[in-house]
Short mmCIF file of C-alpha atoms in Angstrom, two decimals:
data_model
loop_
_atom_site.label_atom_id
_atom_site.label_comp_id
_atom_site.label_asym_id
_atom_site.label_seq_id
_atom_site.Cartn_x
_atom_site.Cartn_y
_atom_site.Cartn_z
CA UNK A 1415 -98.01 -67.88 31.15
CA UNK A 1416 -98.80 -64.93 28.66
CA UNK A 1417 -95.98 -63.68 26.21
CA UNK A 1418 -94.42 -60.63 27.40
CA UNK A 1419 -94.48 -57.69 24.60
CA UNK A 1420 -90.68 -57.82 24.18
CA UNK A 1421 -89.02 -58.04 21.11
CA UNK A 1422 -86.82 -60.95 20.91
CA UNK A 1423 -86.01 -61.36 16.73
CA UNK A 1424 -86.57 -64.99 16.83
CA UNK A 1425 -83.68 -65.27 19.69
CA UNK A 1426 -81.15 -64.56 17.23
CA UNK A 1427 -77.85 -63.11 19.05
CA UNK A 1428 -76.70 -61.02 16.55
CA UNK A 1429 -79.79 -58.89 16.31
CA UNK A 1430 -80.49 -59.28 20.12
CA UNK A 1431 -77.37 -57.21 20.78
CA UNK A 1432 -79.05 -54.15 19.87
CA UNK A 1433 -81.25 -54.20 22.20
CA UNK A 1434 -80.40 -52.21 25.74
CA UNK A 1435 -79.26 -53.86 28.63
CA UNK A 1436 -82.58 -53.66 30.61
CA UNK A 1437 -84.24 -55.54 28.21
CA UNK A 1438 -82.08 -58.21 27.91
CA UNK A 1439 -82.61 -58.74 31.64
CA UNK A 1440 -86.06 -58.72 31.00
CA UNK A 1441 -86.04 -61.27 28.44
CA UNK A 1442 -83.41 -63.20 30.70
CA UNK A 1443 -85.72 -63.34 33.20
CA UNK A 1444 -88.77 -64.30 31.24
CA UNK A 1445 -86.67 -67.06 29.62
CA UNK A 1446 -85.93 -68.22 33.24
CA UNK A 1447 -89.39 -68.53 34.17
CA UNK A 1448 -90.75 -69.83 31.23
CA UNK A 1449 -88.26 -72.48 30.72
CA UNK A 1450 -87.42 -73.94 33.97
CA UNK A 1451 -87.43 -77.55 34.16
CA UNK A 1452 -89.62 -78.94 36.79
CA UNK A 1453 -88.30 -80.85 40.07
CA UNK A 1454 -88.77 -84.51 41.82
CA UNK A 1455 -89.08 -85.04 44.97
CA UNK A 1456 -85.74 -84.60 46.22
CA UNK A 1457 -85.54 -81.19 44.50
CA UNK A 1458 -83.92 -82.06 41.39
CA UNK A 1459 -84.74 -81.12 37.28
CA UNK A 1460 -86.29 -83.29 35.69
CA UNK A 1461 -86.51 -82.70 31.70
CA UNK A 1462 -88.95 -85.03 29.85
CA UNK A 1463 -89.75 -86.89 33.08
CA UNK A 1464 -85.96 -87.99 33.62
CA UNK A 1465 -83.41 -87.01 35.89
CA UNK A 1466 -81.02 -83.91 34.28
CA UNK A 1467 -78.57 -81.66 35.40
CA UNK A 1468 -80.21 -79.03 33.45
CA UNK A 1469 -82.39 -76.09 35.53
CA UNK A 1470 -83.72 -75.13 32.51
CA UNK A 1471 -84.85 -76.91 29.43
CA UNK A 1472 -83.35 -77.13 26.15
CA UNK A 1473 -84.87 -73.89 24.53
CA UNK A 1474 -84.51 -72.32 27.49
CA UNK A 1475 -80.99 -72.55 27.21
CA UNK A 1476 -80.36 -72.01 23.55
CA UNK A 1477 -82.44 -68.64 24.29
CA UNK A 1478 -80.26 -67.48 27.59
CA UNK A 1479 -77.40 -68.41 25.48
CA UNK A 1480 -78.54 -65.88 22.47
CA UNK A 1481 -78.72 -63.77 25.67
CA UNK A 1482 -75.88 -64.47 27.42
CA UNK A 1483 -74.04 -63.55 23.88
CA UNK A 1484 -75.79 -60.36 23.49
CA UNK A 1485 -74.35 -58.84 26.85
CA UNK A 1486 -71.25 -60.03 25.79
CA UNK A 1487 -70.99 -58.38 23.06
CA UNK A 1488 -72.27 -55.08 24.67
CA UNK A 1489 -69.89 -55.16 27.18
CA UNK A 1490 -67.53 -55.33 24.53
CA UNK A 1491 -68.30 -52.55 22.52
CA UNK A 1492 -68.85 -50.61 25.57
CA UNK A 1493 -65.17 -51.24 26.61
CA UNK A 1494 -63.78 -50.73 22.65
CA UNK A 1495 -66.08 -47.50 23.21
CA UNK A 1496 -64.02 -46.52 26.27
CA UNK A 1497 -60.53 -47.42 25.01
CA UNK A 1498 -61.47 -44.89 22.01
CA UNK A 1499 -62.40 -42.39 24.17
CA UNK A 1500 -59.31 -42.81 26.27
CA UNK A 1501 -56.90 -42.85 23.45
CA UNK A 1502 -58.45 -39.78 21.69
CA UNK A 1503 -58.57 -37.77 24.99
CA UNK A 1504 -62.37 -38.30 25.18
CA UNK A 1505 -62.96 -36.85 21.25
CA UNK A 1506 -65.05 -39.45 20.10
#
């Protein structure tokens, strides 16, 4: 699978939440693909040829975490942002 031409800053959350929102779906759902864990038979994940309860494997979850953070922290600011607004009659 080829590298998408996102910018990712090493996965680090702090400078990930800069980024817009669209591209942290995109990245999310690069990371999903890229990192899935594969299944057995029965149509569980497997991670190093064991059974796990993991879908995805262990970078792919410390990247969707970095992610996951990111939003967060948008969706925090955005909300601060808003409460401003409000108090301040919308003089921001």
């Amino acid at each position: 699978m080829s590298k998408p031409k996102l910018q990712c800053y090493g996965w680090d959350a702090v400078r990930l939440s800069g980024c817009s929102i669209e591209h942290l779906q995109q990245l999310r759902e690069f990371v999903e693909l890229e990192h899935k864990n594969p299944l057995d038979a029965k149509g569980h994940p497997l991670e190093g040829g064991l059974p796990t309860i993991h879908i995805f494997n262990k970078a792919g979850r410390k990247k969707l975490e970095a992610i996951s953070w990111a939003f967060r922290y948008k969706r925090d600011e955005v909300k601060a942002f808003d409460a401003i607004a409000k108090a301040t009659g919308g003089d921001v």
